[in-house]
PDB file of C-alpha atoms in Angstrom:
ATOM      1  CA  MET A  29      35.315  92.402 116.622  1.00 76.00           C
ATOM      2  CA  LEU A  30      35.483  95.273 114.269  1.00 80.00           C
ATOM      3  CA  HIS A  31      37.169  94.894 110.389  1.00 84.00           C
ATOM      4  CA  ILE A  32      38.411  98.269 108.982  1.00 86.00           C
ATOM      5  CA  GLY A  33      39.562  96.758 105.741  1.00 87.00           C
ATOM      6  CA  PRO A  34      42.425  94.558 106.394  1.00 86.00           C
ATOM      7  CA  ILE A  35      42.704  95.660 110.067  1.00 81.00           C
ATOM      8  CA  THR A  36      41.046  93.856 112.909  1.00 80.00           C
ATOM      9  CA  ILE A  37      40.124  95.316 116.286  1.00 81.00           C
ATOM     10  CA  TYR A  38      39.234  92.722 119.015  1.00 80.00           C
ATOM     11  CA  GLY A  39      36.751  94.185 121.599  1.00 83.00           C
ATOM     12  CA  TYR A  40      38.974  93.320 124.674  1.00 79.00           C
ATOM     13  CA  GLY A  41      41.946  95.099 122.842  1.00 82.00           C
ATOM     14  CA  LEU A  42      39.475  98.133 122.138  1.00 86.00           C
ATOM     15  CA  ILE A  43      38.276  98.070 125.920  1.00 88.00           C
ATOM     16  CA  ILE A  44      42.016  98.103 127.484  1.00 87.00           C
ATOM     17  CA  ALA A  45      43.176 100.977 125.110  1.00 88.00           C
ATOM     18  CA  ILE A  46      39.878 103.014 126.004  1.00 92.00           C
ATOM     19  CA  GLY A  47      40.664 102.486 129.939  1.00 89.00           C
ATOM     20  CA  ILE A  48      44.298 103.428 129.038  1.00 89.00           C
ATOM     21  CA  ILE A  49      42.888 106.799 127.759  1.00 93.00           C
ATOM     22  CA  ALA A  50      40.712 107.572 130.072  1.00 93.00           C
ATOM     23  CA  ALA A  51      42.976 106.931 132.924  1.00 87.00           C
ATOM     24  CA  TYR A  52      45.288 109.179 131.086  1.00 89.00           C
ATOM     25  CA  GLN A  53      42.977 111.959 130.961  1.00 91.00           C
ATOM     26  CA  VAL A  54      41.955 111.504 134.593  1.00 90.00           C
ATOM     27  CA  LEU A  55      45.236 111.894 135.787  1.00 86.00           C
ATOM     28  CA  VAL A  56      45.989 114.754 133.832  1.00 88.00           C
ATOM     29  CA  THR A  57      43.293 116.495 134.791  1.00 90.00           C
ATOM     30  CA  ARG A  58      44.040 115.741 138.856  1.00 87.00           C
ATOM     31  CA  ALA A  59      47.557 116.831 137.974  1.00 86.00           C
ATOM     32  CA  GLU A  60      46.207 120.109 136.626  1.00 87.00           C
ATOM     33  CA  LYS A  61      44.255 120.808 139.475  1.00 89.00           C
ATOM     34  CA  ARG A  62      46.853 120.308 141.859  1.00 86.00           C
ATOM     35  CA  GLN A  63      49.067 122.170 139.844  1.00 86.00           C
ATOM     36  CA  LEU A  64      51.515 119.337 139.140  1.00 80.00           C
ATOM     37  CA  ASN A  65      53.580 118.828 136.046  1.00 80.00           C
ATOM     38  CA  PRO A  66      51.260 117.008 133.364  1.00 76.00           C
ATOM     39  CA  SER A  67      54.588 115.581 131.817  1.00 78.00           C
ATOM     40  CA  HIS A  68      55.296 113.139 134.376  1.00 77.00           C
ATOM     41  CA  ILE A  69      51.891 111.494 133.796  1.00 81.00           C
ATOM     42  CA  SER A  70      52.751 111.419 130.016  1.00 82.00           C
ATOM     43  CA  SER A  71      56.071 109.760 131.088  1.00 80.00           C
ATOM     44  CA  ILE A  72      54.805 107.215 133.048  1.00 81.00           C
ATOM     45  CA  THR A  73      51.657 106.509 130.717  1.00 84.00           C
ATOM     46  CA  LEU A  74      54.459 106.022 127.628  1.00 86.00           C
ATOM     47  CA  TRP A  75      56.410 103.878 129.836  1.00 83.00           C
ATOM     48  CA  GLY A  76      53.655 101.821 131.808  1.00 84.00           C
ATOM     49  CA  VAL A  77      52.115 100.783 128.258  1.00 87.00           C
ATOM     50  CA  LEU A  78      55.277 100.038 126.597  1.00 88.00           C
ATOM     51  CA  GLY A  79      56.275  97.750 129.463  1.00 86.00           C
ATOM     52  CA  GLY A  80      52.352  96.699 129.637  1.00 85.00           C
ATOM     53  CA  PHE A  81      52.748  95.350 125.890  1.00 87.00           C
ATOM     54  CA  LEU A  82      56.287  93.857 126.486  1.00 88.00           C
ATOM     55  CA  GLY A  83      54.978  91.781 129.429  1.00 85.00           C
ATOM     56  CA  ALA A  84      51.986  91.107 127.848  1.00 86.00           C
ATOM     57  CA  LYS A  85      53.882  89.438 124.784  1.00 88.00           C
ATOM     58  CA  LEU A  86      56.659  87.887 126.944  1.00 87.00           C
ATOM     59  CA  LEU A  87      53.979  86.010 129.350  1.00 84.00           C
ATOM     60  CA  TYR A  88      52.411  84.898 126.308  1.00 84.00           C
ATOM     61  CA  TRP A  89      55.555  83.380 124.970  1.00 86.00           C
ATOM     62  CA  ILE A  90      56.048  81.802 128.499  1.00 83.00           C
ATOM     63  CA  THR A  91      52.466  80.300 128.370  1.00 81.00           C
ATOM     64  CA  GLN A  92      53.114  79.011 125.027  1.00 80.00           C
ATOM     65  CA  GLY A  93      56.360  77.310 124.935  1.00 80.00           C
ATOM     66  CA  LYS A  94      55.505  74.372 123.441  1.00 82.00           C
ATOM     67  CA  ASN A  95      53.233  75.600 120.949  1.00 83.00           C
ATOM     68  CA  ILE A  96      56.659  78.270 119.960  1.00 82.00           C
ATOM     69  CA  MET A  97      58.835  74.926 119.935  1.00 86.00           C
ATOM     70  CA  ALA A  98      56.807  73.098 117.261  1.00 88.00           C
ATOM     71  CA  HIS A  99      55.866  76.785 115.291  1.00 85.00           C
ATOM     72  CA  PRO A 100      58.388  79.176 115.904  1.00 85.00           C
ATOM     73  CA  GLU A 101      57.128  81.551 113.480  1.00 85.00           C
ATOM     74  CA  MET A 102      54.775  82.621 116.173  1.00 82.00           C
ATOM     75  CA  LEU A 103      57.379  84.348 117.701  1.00 83.00           C
ATOM     76  CA  TRP A 104      57.184  86.988 115.119  1.00 84.00           C
ATOM     77  CA  ASP A 105      53.394  87.439 115.072  1.00 80.00           C
ATOM     78  CA  ILE A 106      53.105  90.757 116.794  1.00 77.00           C
ATOM     79  CA  ALA A 107      49.361  91.695 116.292  1.00 73.00           C
ATOM     80  CA  SER A 108      47.962  88.861 118.492  1.00 73.00           C
ATOM     81  CA  GLY A 109      48.853  86.591 121.460  1.00 79.00           C
ATOM     82  CA  PHE A 110      48.960  88.499 124.801  1.00 80.00           C
ATOM     83  CA  VAL A 111      48.350  87.528 128.465  1.00 78.00           C
ATOM     84  CA  VAL A 112      47.005  90.395 130.196  1.00 78.00           C
ATOM     85  CA  TYR A 113      48.609  89.763 133.319  1.00 75.00           C
ATOM     86  CA  GLY A 114      52.001  90.067 131.850  1.00 80.00           C
ATOM     87  CA  GLY A 115      50.739  93.307 130.689  1.00 82.00           C
ATOM     88  CA  ILE A 116      49.526  94.587 134.096  1.00 78.00           C
ATOM     89  CA  LEU A 117      52.929  93.280 135.587  1.00 79.00           C
ATOM     90  CA  GLY A 118      54.929  94.786 132.711  1.00 80.00           C
ATOM     91  CA  GLY A 119      53.258  98.513 133.053  1.00 77.00           C
ATOM     92  CA  ILE A 120      53.537  98.184 136.928  1.00 75.00           C
ATOM     93  CA  LEU A 121      57.309  97.175 136.761  1.00 73.00           C
ATOM     94  CA  THR A 122      58.115 100.090 134.368  1.00 74.00           C
ATOM     95  CA  ALA A 123      56.093 102.490 136.159  1.00 68.00           C
ATOM     96  CA  LYS A 124      57.623 101.653 139.450  1.00 64.00           C
ATOM     97  CA  ARG A 125      60.874 102.475 137.792  1.00 62.00           C
ATOM     98  CA  LYS A 126      59.689 105.906 137.675  1.00 57.00           C
ATOM     99  CA  ARG A 127      59.624 106.048 141.554  1.00 56.00           C
ATOM    100  CA  THR A 128      55.774 105.945 141.982  1.00 57.00           C
ATOM    101  CA  ASP A 129      54.404 104.479 145.588  1.00 62.00           C
ATOM    102  CA  GLY A 130      52.915 101.561 143.894  1.00 70.00           C
ATOM    103  CA  PHE A 131      50.120 101.031 146.527  1.00 77.00           C
ATOM    104  CA  ILE A 132      47.380 101.569 144.071  1.00 76.00           C
ATOM    105  CA  ALA A 133      48.908  99.404 141.477  1.00 76.00           C
ATOM    106  CA  SER A 134      49.562  96.775 144.186  1.00 80.00           C
ATOM    107  CA  LEU A 135      45.793  96.831 145.185  1.00 82.00           C
ATOM    108  CA  TYR A 136      44.593  96.553 141.791  1.00 82.00           C
ATOM    109  CA  LEU A 137      46.949  93.613 141.111  1.00 83.00           C
ATOM    110  CA  LEU A 138      45.371  91.952 144.309  1.00 88.00           C
ATOM    111  CA  LEU A 139      41.854  92.458 143.707  1.00 87.00           C
ATOM    112  CA  TYR A 140      42.207  91.745 140.020  1.00 87.00           C
ATOM    113  CA  SER A 141      43.612  88.306 140.848  1.00 88.00           C
ATOM    114  CA  LEU A 142      41.231  87.703 143.445  1.00 90.00           C
ATOM    115  CA  GLY A 143      38.423  88.261 140.853  1.00 88.00           C
ATOM    116  CA  ARG A 144      40.428  86.670 138.051  1.00 85.00           C
ATOM    117  CA  PHE A 145      40.949  83.391 140.160  1.00 88.00           C
ATOM    118  CA  ILE A 146      37.172  83.035 140.856  1.00 88.00           C
ATOM    119  CA  ILE A 147      35.818  84.221 137.542  1.00 86.00           C
ATOM    120  CA  GLU A 148      38.180  81.201 136.109  1.00 84.00           C
ATOM    121  CA  PHE A 149      35.890  78.654 137.836  1.00 83.00           C
ATOM    122  CA  TYR A 150      32.909  79.397 135.637  1.00 83.00           C
ATOM    123  CA  ARG A 151      34.778  80.303 132.197  1.00 79.00           C
ATOM    124  CA  GLY A 152      35.027  76.875 130.956  1.00 70.00           C
ATOM    125  CA  ASP A 153      37.663  77.435 128.520  1.00 64.00           C
ATOM    126  CA  ILE A 154      40.239  75.256 129.564  1.00 65.00           C
ATOM    127  CA  ILE A 155      41.806  75.298 126.155  1.00 68.00           C
ATOM    128  CA  ARG A 156      44.061  77.967 127.527  1.00 69.00           C
ATOM    129  CA  GLY A 157      45.900  75.324 129.531  1.00 73.00           C
ATOM    130  CA  SER A 158      46.002  73.880 133.052  1.00 77.00           C
ATOM    131  CA  VAL A 159      48.499  73.761 136.161  1.00 80.00           C
ATOM    132  CA  GLY A 160      47.307  70.586 138.246  1.00 81.00           C
ATOM    133  CA  ILE A 161      43.915  71.383 138.880  1.00 85.00           C
ATOM    134  CA  LEU A 162      44.094  74.926 138.067  1.00 86.00           C
ATOM    135  CA  SER A 163      43.542  76.649 135.135  1.00 84.00           C
ATOM    136  CA  THR A 164      46.874  78.661 133.777  1.00 82.00           C
ATOM    137  CA  SER A 165      45.208  81.785 134.805  1.00 83.00           C
ATOM    138  CA  GLN A 166      43.955  80.668 138.381  1.00 88.00           C
ATOM    139  CA  PHE A 167      47.796  79.432 139.108  1.00 88.00           C
ATOM    140  CA  ILE A 168      49.169  82.798 137.822  1.00 87.00           C
ATOM    141  CA  SER A 169      46.408  84.750 140.182  1.00 89.00           C
ATOM    142  CA  LEU A 170      47.228  82.411 143.020  1.00 92.00           C
ATOM    143  CA  LEU A 171      51.083  83.195 142.532  1.00 90.00           C
ATOM    144  CA  LEU A 172      50.435  87.088 142.298  1.00 88.00           C
ATOM    145  CA  ILE A 173      47.920  86.749 145.478  1.00 91.00           C
ATOM    146  CA  ILE A 174      50.752  85.549 147.161  1.00 93.00           C
ATOM    147  CA  GLY A 175      53.218  87.711 145.505  1.00 89.00           C
ATOM    148  CA  THR A 176      51.408  90.920 146.066  1.00 87.00           C
ATOM    149  CA  CYS A 177      50.319  90.180 149.756  1.00 91.00           C
ATOM    150  CA  LEU A 178      54.002  89.686 150.578  1.00 91.00           C
ATOM    151  CA  ILE A 179      54.863  92.803 149.023  1.00 85.00           C
ATOM    152  CA  MET A 180      52.176  94.927 150.434  1.00 85.00           C
ATOM    153  CA  LEU A 181      53.169  93.329 153.892  1.00 89.00           C
ATOM    154  CA  VAL A 182      57.060  94.371 153.715  1.00 88.00           C
ATOM    155  CA  LYS A 183      56.315  98.018 152.530  1.00 83.00           C
ATOM    156  CA  SER A 184      53.948  98.520 155.530  1.00 84.00           C
ATOM    157  CA  TYR A 185      56.781  97.135 157.942  1.00 87.00           C
ATOM    158  CA  GLN A 186      59.250  99.128 156.171  1.00 83.00           C
ATOM    159  CA  THR A 187      56.755 102.364 156.532  1.00 81.00           C
ATOM    160  CA  LEU A 188      56.005 101.466 159.916  1.00 84.00           C
ATOM    161  CA  ARG A 189      59.527 101.160 160.828  1.00 85.00           C
ATOM    162  CA  HIS A 190      60.595 104.259 159.268  1.00 81.00           C
ATOM    163  CA  ARG A 191      58.185 106.567 160.985  1.00 83.00           C
ATOM    164  CA  ASN A 192      59.034 104.896 164.352  1.00 81.00           C
ATOM    165  CA  ALA A 193      62.863 105.753 163.884  1.00 73.00           C
TER     166      ALA A 193
END
């Protein structure tokens, strides 16, 4: 955590921002080497970041439904309360609208979900809630693992069918 006057910068958010900037720079460099128009990278990045923020906030509101009912002022707090899964999904869905393939994003989502599912056994922060015997994050991970696998299987089947046609 870093305090600059009235502004607090949290480590997790800072690392996410650094990751976005680094990924953008890598993509722009690769686009230039392949003589591709880097404005497409800027557009996908911008829409992905906006979709990520909206998705992260929306999933936070969904997971905090009971608290929001008791304290509706939580809806107006835009500086805190984000769920990384919502950010990833929002970013992927928004970038998907820009007609990207989605395989790498799907693979990332699958591997992140697998890792998060396992890590949650060791975190011990049940304060974030639970669904049955699983933490909320494990439950979301399980849904995303199943959903991502199904989407990847359908896409693979469609690709094979298209090649054989």
